Coordinates of C-alpha atoms and ligand atoms in Angstrom, one line a residue:
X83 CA -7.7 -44.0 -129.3
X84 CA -7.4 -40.6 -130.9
X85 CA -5.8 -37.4 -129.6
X86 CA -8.1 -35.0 -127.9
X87 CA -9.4 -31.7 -129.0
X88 CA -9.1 -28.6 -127.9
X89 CA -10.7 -25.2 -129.5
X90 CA -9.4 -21.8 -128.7
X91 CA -11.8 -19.1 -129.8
X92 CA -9.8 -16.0 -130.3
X93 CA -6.3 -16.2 -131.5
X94 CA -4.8 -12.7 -130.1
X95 CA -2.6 -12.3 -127.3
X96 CA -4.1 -14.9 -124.5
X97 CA -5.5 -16.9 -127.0
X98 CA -2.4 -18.0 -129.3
X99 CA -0.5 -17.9 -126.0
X100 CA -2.7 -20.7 -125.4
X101 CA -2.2 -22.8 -128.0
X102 CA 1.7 -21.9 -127.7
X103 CA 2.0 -23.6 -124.2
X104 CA -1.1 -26.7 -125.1
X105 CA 0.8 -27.7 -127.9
X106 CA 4.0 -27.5 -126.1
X107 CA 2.3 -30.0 -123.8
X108 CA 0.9 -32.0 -126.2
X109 CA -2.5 -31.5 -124.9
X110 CA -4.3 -32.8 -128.0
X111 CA -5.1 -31.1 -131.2
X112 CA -5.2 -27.3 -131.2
X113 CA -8.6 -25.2 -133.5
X114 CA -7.8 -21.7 -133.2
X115 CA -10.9 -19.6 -134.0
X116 CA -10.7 -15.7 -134.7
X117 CA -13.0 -13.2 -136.5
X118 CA -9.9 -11.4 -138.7
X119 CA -9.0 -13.5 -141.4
X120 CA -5.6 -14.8 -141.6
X121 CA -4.6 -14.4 -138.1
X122 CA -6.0 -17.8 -136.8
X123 CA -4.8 -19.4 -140.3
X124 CA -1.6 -17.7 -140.0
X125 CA -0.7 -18.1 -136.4
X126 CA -1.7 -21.3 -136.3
X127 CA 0.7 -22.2 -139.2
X128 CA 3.7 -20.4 -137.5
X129 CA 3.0 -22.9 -134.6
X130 CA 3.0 -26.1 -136.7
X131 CA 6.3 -24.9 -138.3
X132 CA 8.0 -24.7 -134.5
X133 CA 7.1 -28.5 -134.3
X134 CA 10.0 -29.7 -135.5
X135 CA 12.4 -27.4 -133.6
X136 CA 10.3 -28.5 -130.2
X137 CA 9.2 -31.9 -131.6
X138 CA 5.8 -31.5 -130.3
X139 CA 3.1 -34.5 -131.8
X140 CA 0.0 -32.4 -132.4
X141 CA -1.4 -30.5 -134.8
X142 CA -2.4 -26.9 -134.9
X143 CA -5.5 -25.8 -137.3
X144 CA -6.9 -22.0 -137.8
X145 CA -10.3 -20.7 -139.6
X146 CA -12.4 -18.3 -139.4
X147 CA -15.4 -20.6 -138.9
X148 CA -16.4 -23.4 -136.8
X149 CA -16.9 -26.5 -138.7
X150 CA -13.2 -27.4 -137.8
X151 CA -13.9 -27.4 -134.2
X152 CA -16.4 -30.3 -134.2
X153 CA -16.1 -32.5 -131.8
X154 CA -14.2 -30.8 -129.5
X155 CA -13.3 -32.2 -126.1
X156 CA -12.2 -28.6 -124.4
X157 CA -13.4 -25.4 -125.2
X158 CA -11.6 -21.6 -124.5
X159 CA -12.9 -18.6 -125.0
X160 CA -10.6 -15.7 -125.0
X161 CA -12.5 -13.9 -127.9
X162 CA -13.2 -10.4 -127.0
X163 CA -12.0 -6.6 -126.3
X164 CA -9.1 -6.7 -124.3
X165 CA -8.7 -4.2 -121.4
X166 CA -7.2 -0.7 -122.0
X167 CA -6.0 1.7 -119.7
X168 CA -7.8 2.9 -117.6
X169 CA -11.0 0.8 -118.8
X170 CA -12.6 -1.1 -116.1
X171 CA -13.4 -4.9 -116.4
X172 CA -17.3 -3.6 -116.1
X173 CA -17.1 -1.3 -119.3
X174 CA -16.1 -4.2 -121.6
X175 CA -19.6 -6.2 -120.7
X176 CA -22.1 -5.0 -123.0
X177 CA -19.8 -5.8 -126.2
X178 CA -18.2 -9.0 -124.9
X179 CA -21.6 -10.2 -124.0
X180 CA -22.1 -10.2 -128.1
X181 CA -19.0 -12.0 -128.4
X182 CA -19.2 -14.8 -126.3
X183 CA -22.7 -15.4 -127.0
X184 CA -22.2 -16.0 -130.3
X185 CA -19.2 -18.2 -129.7
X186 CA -20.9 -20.2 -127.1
X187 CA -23.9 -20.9 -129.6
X188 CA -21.3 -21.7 -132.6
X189 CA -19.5 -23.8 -129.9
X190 CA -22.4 -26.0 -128.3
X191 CA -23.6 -26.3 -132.6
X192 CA -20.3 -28.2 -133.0
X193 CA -19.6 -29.4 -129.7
X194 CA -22.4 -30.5 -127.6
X195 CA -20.6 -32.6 -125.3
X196 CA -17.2 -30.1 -124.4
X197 CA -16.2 -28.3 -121.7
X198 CA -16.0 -24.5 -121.6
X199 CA -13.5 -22.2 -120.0
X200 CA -14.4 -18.8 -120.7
X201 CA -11.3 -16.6 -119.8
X202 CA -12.9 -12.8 -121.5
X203 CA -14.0 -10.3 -119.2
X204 CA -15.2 -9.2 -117.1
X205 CA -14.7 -13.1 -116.1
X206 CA -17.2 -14.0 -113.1
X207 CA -19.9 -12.3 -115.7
X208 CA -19.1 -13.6 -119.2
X209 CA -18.8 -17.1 -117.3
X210 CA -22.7 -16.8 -116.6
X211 CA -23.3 -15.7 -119.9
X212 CA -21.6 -18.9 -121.6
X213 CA -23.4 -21.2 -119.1
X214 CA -26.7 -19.2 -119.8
X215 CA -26.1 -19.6 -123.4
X216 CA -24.8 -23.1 -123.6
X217 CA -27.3 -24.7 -121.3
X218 CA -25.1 -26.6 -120.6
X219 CA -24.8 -28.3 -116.8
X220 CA -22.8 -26.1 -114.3
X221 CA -19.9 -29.0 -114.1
X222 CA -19.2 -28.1 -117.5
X223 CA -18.8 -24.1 -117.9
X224 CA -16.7 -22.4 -115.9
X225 CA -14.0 -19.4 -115.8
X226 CA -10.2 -18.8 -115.3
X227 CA -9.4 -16.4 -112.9
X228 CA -8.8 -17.7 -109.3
X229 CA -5.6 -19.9 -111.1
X230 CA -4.2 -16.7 -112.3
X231 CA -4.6 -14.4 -109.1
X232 CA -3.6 -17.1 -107.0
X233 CA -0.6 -17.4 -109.1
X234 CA -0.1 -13.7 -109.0
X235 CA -0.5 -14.3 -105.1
X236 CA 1.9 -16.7 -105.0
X237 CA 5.3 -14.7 -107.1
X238 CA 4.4 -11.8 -104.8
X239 CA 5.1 -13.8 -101.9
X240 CA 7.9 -15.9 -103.1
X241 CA 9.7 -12.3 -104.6
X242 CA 9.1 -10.8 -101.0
X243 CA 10.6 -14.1 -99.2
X244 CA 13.2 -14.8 -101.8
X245 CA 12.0 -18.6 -101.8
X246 CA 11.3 -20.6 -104.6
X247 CA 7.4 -19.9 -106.1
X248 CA 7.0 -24.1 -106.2
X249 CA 6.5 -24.1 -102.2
X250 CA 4.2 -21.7 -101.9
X251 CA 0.1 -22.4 -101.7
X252 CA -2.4 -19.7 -101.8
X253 CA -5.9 -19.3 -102.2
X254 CA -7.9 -16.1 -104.3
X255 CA -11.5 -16.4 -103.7
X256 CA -14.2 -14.0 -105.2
X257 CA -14.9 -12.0 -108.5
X258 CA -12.3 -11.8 -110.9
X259 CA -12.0 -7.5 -110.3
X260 CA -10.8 -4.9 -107.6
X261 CA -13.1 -7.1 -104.8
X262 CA -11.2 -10.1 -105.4
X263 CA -10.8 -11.5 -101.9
X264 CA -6.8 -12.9 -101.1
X265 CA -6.9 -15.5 -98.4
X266 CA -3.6 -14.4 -96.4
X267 CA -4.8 -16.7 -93.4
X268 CA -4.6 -19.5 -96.0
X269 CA -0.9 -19.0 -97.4
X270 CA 2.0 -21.0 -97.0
X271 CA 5.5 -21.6 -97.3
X272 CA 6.7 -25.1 -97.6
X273 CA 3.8 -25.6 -94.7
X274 CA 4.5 -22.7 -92.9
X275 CA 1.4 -20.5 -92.3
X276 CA 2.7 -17.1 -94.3
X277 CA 1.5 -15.0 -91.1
X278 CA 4.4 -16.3 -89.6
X279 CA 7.0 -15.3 -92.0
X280 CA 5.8 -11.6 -92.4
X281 CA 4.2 -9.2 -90.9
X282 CA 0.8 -8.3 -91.0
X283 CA 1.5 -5.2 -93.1
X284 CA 3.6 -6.1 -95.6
X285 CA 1.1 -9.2 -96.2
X286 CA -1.0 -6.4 -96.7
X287 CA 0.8 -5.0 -99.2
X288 CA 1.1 -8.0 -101.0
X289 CA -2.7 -8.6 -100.8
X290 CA -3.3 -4.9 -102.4
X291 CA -0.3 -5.9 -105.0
X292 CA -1.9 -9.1 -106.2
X293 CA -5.6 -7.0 -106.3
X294 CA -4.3 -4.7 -109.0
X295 CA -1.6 -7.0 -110.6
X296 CA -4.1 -6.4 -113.8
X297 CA -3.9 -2.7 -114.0
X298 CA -0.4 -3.2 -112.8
X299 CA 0.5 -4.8 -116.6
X300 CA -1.9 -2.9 -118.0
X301 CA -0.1 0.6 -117.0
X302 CA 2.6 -1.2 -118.0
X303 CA 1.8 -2.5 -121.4
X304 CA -0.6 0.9 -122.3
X305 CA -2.1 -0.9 -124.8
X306 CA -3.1 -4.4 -124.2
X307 CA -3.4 -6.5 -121.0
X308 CA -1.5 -9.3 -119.4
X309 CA -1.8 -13.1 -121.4
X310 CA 1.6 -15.2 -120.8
X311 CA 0.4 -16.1 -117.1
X312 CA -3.5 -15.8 -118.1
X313 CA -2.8 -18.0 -120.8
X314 CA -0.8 -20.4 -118.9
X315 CA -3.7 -20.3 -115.9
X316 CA -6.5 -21.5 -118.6
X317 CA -3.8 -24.4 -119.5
X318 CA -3.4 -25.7 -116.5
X319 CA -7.1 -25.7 -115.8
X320 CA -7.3 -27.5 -119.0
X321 CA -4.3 -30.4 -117.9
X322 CA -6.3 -31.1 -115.1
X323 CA -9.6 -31.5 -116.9
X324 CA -8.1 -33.5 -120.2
X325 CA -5.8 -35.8 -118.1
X326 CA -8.4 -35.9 -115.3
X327 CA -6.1 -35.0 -112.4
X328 CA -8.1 -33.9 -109.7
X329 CA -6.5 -30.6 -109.1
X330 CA -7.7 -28.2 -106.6
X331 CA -7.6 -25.1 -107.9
X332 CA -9.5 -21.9 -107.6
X333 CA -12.1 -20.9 -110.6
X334 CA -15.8 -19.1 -111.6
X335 CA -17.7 -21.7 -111.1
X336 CA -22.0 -21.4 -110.9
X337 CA -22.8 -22.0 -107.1
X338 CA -26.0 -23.1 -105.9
X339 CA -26.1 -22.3 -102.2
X340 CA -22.0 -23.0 -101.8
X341 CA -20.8 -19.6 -99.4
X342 CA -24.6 -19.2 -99.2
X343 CA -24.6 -17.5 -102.9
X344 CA -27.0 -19.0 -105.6
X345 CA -27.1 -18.4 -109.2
X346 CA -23.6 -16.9 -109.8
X347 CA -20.9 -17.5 -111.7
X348 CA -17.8 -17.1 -108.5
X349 CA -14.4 -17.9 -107.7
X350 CA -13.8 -20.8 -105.4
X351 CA -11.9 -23.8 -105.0
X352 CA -13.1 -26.6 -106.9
X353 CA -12.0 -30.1 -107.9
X354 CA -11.5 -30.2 -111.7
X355 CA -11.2 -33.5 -113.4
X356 CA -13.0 -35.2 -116.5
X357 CA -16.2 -34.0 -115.5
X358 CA -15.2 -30.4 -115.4
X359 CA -16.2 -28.8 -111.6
X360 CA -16.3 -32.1 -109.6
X361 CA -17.0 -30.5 -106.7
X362 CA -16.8 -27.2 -104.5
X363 CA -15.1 -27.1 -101.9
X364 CA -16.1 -24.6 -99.0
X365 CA -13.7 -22.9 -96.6
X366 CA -14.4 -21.6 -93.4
X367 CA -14.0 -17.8 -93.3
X368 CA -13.9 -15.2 -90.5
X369 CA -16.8 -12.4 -90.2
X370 CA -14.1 -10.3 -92.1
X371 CA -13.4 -12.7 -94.8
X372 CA -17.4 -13.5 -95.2
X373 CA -17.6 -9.7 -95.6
X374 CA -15.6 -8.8 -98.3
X375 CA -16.6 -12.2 -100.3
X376 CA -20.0 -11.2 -100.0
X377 CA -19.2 -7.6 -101.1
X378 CA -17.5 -9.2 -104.0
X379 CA -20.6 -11.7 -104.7
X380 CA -22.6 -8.4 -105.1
X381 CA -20.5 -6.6 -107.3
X382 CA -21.1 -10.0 -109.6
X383 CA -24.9 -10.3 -108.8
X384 CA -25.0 -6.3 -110.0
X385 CA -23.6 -7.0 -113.0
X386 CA -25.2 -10.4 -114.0
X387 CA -28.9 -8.3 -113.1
X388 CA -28.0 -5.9 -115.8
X389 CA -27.3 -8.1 -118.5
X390 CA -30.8 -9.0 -119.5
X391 CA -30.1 -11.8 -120.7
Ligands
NAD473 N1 -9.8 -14.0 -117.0 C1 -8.6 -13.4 -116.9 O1 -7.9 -13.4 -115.9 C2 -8.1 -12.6 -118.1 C3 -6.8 -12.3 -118.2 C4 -6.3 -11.6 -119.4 C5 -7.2 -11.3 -120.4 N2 -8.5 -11.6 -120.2 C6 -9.5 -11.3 -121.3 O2 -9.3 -12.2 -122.4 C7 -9.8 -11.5 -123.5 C8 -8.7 -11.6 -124.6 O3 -7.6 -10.9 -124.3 P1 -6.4 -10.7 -125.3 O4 -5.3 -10.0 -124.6 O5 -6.1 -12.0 -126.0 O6 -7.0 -9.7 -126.4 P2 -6.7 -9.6 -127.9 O7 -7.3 -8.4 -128.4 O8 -5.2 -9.8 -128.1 O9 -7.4 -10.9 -128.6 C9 -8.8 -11.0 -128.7 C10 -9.1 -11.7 -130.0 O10 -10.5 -11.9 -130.0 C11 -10.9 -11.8 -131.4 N3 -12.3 -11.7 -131.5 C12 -13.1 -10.6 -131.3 N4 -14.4 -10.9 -131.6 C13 -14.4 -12.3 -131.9 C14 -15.5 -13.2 -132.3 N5 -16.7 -12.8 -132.4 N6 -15.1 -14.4 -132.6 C15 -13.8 -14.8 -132.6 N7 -12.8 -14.0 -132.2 C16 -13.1 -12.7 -131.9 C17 -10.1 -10.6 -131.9 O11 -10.0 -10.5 -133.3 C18 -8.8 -10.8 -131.2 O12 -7.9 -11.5 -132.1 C19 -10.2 -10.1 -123.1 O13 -11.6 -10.1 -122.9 C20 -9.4 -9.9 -121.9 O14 -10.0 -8.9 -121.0 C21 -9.0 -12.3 -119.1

C-alpha cells in the first residue's frame, strides 16, 4: 500500500502554504509545480529539512515540469496572478484562463485518474475552465471557496460572541466574489440558531464583513492576497477527499439543474469523499435568499459566456 499523491501547481503564497499544512498532516507525498525555477525546487527542499524538527513521514519534491507529478491521486491548482489592490477577481480572467489551461492539460497528461481542486481566481470561473479542459466528470473538478468564506463566516461570528470558532456552523453559498450569498438563517452556535444570539443588524454586519473579508486582507497586505486560511480551506477539502470522510462542506461544484442552475461551476454544499462531489445537497431558501443566489449565478454565467472557450 503506498502513500498517496498529491500535486500542488504553483508554489507561491497559497500554494507552498499548502504543502506546509498537507505535509504537516501527512497527507501523502507533496509535487510542488511552479513556472520560476528554483522556487518549487527550493521551497520544497526547505519543507523536507523541517521534517525532522516536526517528524512528518512524507516527502516533498519540486520541478518545474510535470513528469514528477504522475500518478497523482489529488490535484491543486493555485497557479496564477494573485489579486492586487484594487483589482477585481473579474480582471484576473483572461490571463489565469492561460494558466490553468495549460496546467489542467499538463495535469490530466500525467494524471488521468486525479482529482482537481482549482483554488485561482476568479474561482466559480476557472473551476469551469479546468472541468472544460480536463473533461473530466463533474465528481471530479471542483473549486475551494465556500470552505474559506464559510470559515471567514464563522471567526466573525465567534469574535462578535466571544465563543470558541469549533461550535459554530455556517453555510456560504454562491460565487466566490462580492455576490457571495451568507446564509445567516443557517448559523449556529453550539445548536443555537445565530438569529437568536444577535440582532438582525449586527448579523448584518457580519454578513457584509465576511463578503469583503478578501479585499479586507488585501487592503491590508497591499501587495498580495490572503493564503494561510485559503490554503488551509483547499486542505481540508483534500482530508476529506484522500481519507474519504464524507464531509459536508461548501464548494464550486458544476450543477446540472441543482438550485435550478445548469452548466455552472457554483458554490453549494456538497458531500466530498473518494469520489470527489458525492452528492449536492440542496437547501431550501426564501424568495430573498433565491434572489440574491440567482443574482450571484448570473454574475458566474456572465463571465463563463465570455470566456470562449
Ligand atoms: N479561491 C480562493 O478563495 C482564493 C483565495 C486566495 C487566493 N486565490 C487565488 O489563488 C491564486 C494564487 O494566489 P497566491 O497568493 O499563491 O499567488 P502567488 O503569486 O503567491 O503564487 C502564484 C504562483 O503561481 C505561479 N505560476 C504562474 N503561472 C504559472 C504556470 N503557468 N504554471 C505554474 N505556476 C505558475 C507563479 O510563479 C507563483 O509562484 C491566485 O489566483 C489567487 O487569486 C484564491
Amino acid at each position: 500500500m503506498g502513500r498517496k499523491k498529491i500535486t500542488i501547481v504553483g508554489a507561491g503564497n497559497v500554494g507552498a502554504t499548502a504543502a506546509h499544512w498537507a505535509a504537516e498532516k501527512e497527507l501523502g507525498d507533496i509535487v510542488l509545480v511552479d513556472i520560476i525555477d528554483g522556487i518549487p525546487q527550493g521551497k520544497a527542499l526547505d519543507l523536507m529539512e523541517s521534517r525532522p524538527v516536526e517528524g512528518f513521514d512524507v516527502t516533498i519534491t519540486g520541478s518545474t515540469g510535470y513528469d514528477e507529478t504522475a500518478g497523482s491521486d489529488l490535484v491543486i491548482i493555485t497557479s496564477g496572478l494573485a489579486r492586487k489592490r484594487g483589482m477585481s477577481r473579474e480582471d484576473l480572467l483572461q490571463q489565469n484562463k492561460e494558466i490553468v489551461s495549460s496546467a489542467t492539460r499538463s495535469i490530466v497528461a500525467q494524471s488521468p485518474h486525479c482529482i482537481i481542486i482549482v483554488v485561482s481566481n476568479p474561482l466559480d470561473i476557472m473551476t469551469y475552465v479546468a472541468k472544460a479542459v480536463s473533461g473530466f466528470p463533474k465528481n471530479r473538478v471542483m473549486g475551494m471557496a465556500g470552505v474559506l468564506d464559510s470559515a471567514r463566516f464563522k471567526v466573525f461570528i465567534a469574535m462578535e460572541l466571544n465563543v470558541s470558532v469549533e461550535d459554530i456552523q455556517a453555510l456560504v453559498l454562491g460565487g466566490h466574489g462580492d455576490s457571495m450569498v451568507p446564509l445567516p438563517r443557517y448559523a449556529t452556535v453550539g445548536g443555537i440558531p445565530l438569529t437568536q444570539l444577535l440582532p438582525a443588524e449586527k448579523i448584518e454586519q457580519i454578513v457584509n464583513r465576511t463578503r469583503n473579508a478578501g479585499g479586507e486582507i488585501v487592503s491590508l497586505l497591499k501587495l498580495g492576497s490572503a493564503f494561510y486560511s485559503p490554503s488551509a480551506s483547499a486542505i481540508q477539502m483534500a482530508d476529506a477527499i484522500l481519507k474519504d470522510k464524507k464531509r459536508v462542506l461548501s464548494c464550486c461544484a458544476y450543477l446540472e439543474g441543482e438550485y435550478g442552475l445548469n452548466h455552472i461551476c457554483f458554490g453549494v454544499p456538497v458531500k466530498l469523499g473518494s469520489r470527489g462531489v458525492e452528492q449536492v445537497l440542496e437547501v431550501s431558501l426564501t424568495d430573498e435568499e433565491r434572489a440574491l443566489v440567482q443574482r450571484s449565478a448570473r454574475e458566474v454565467e456572465e463571465s463563463i459566456a465570455s470566456l470562449k472557450l
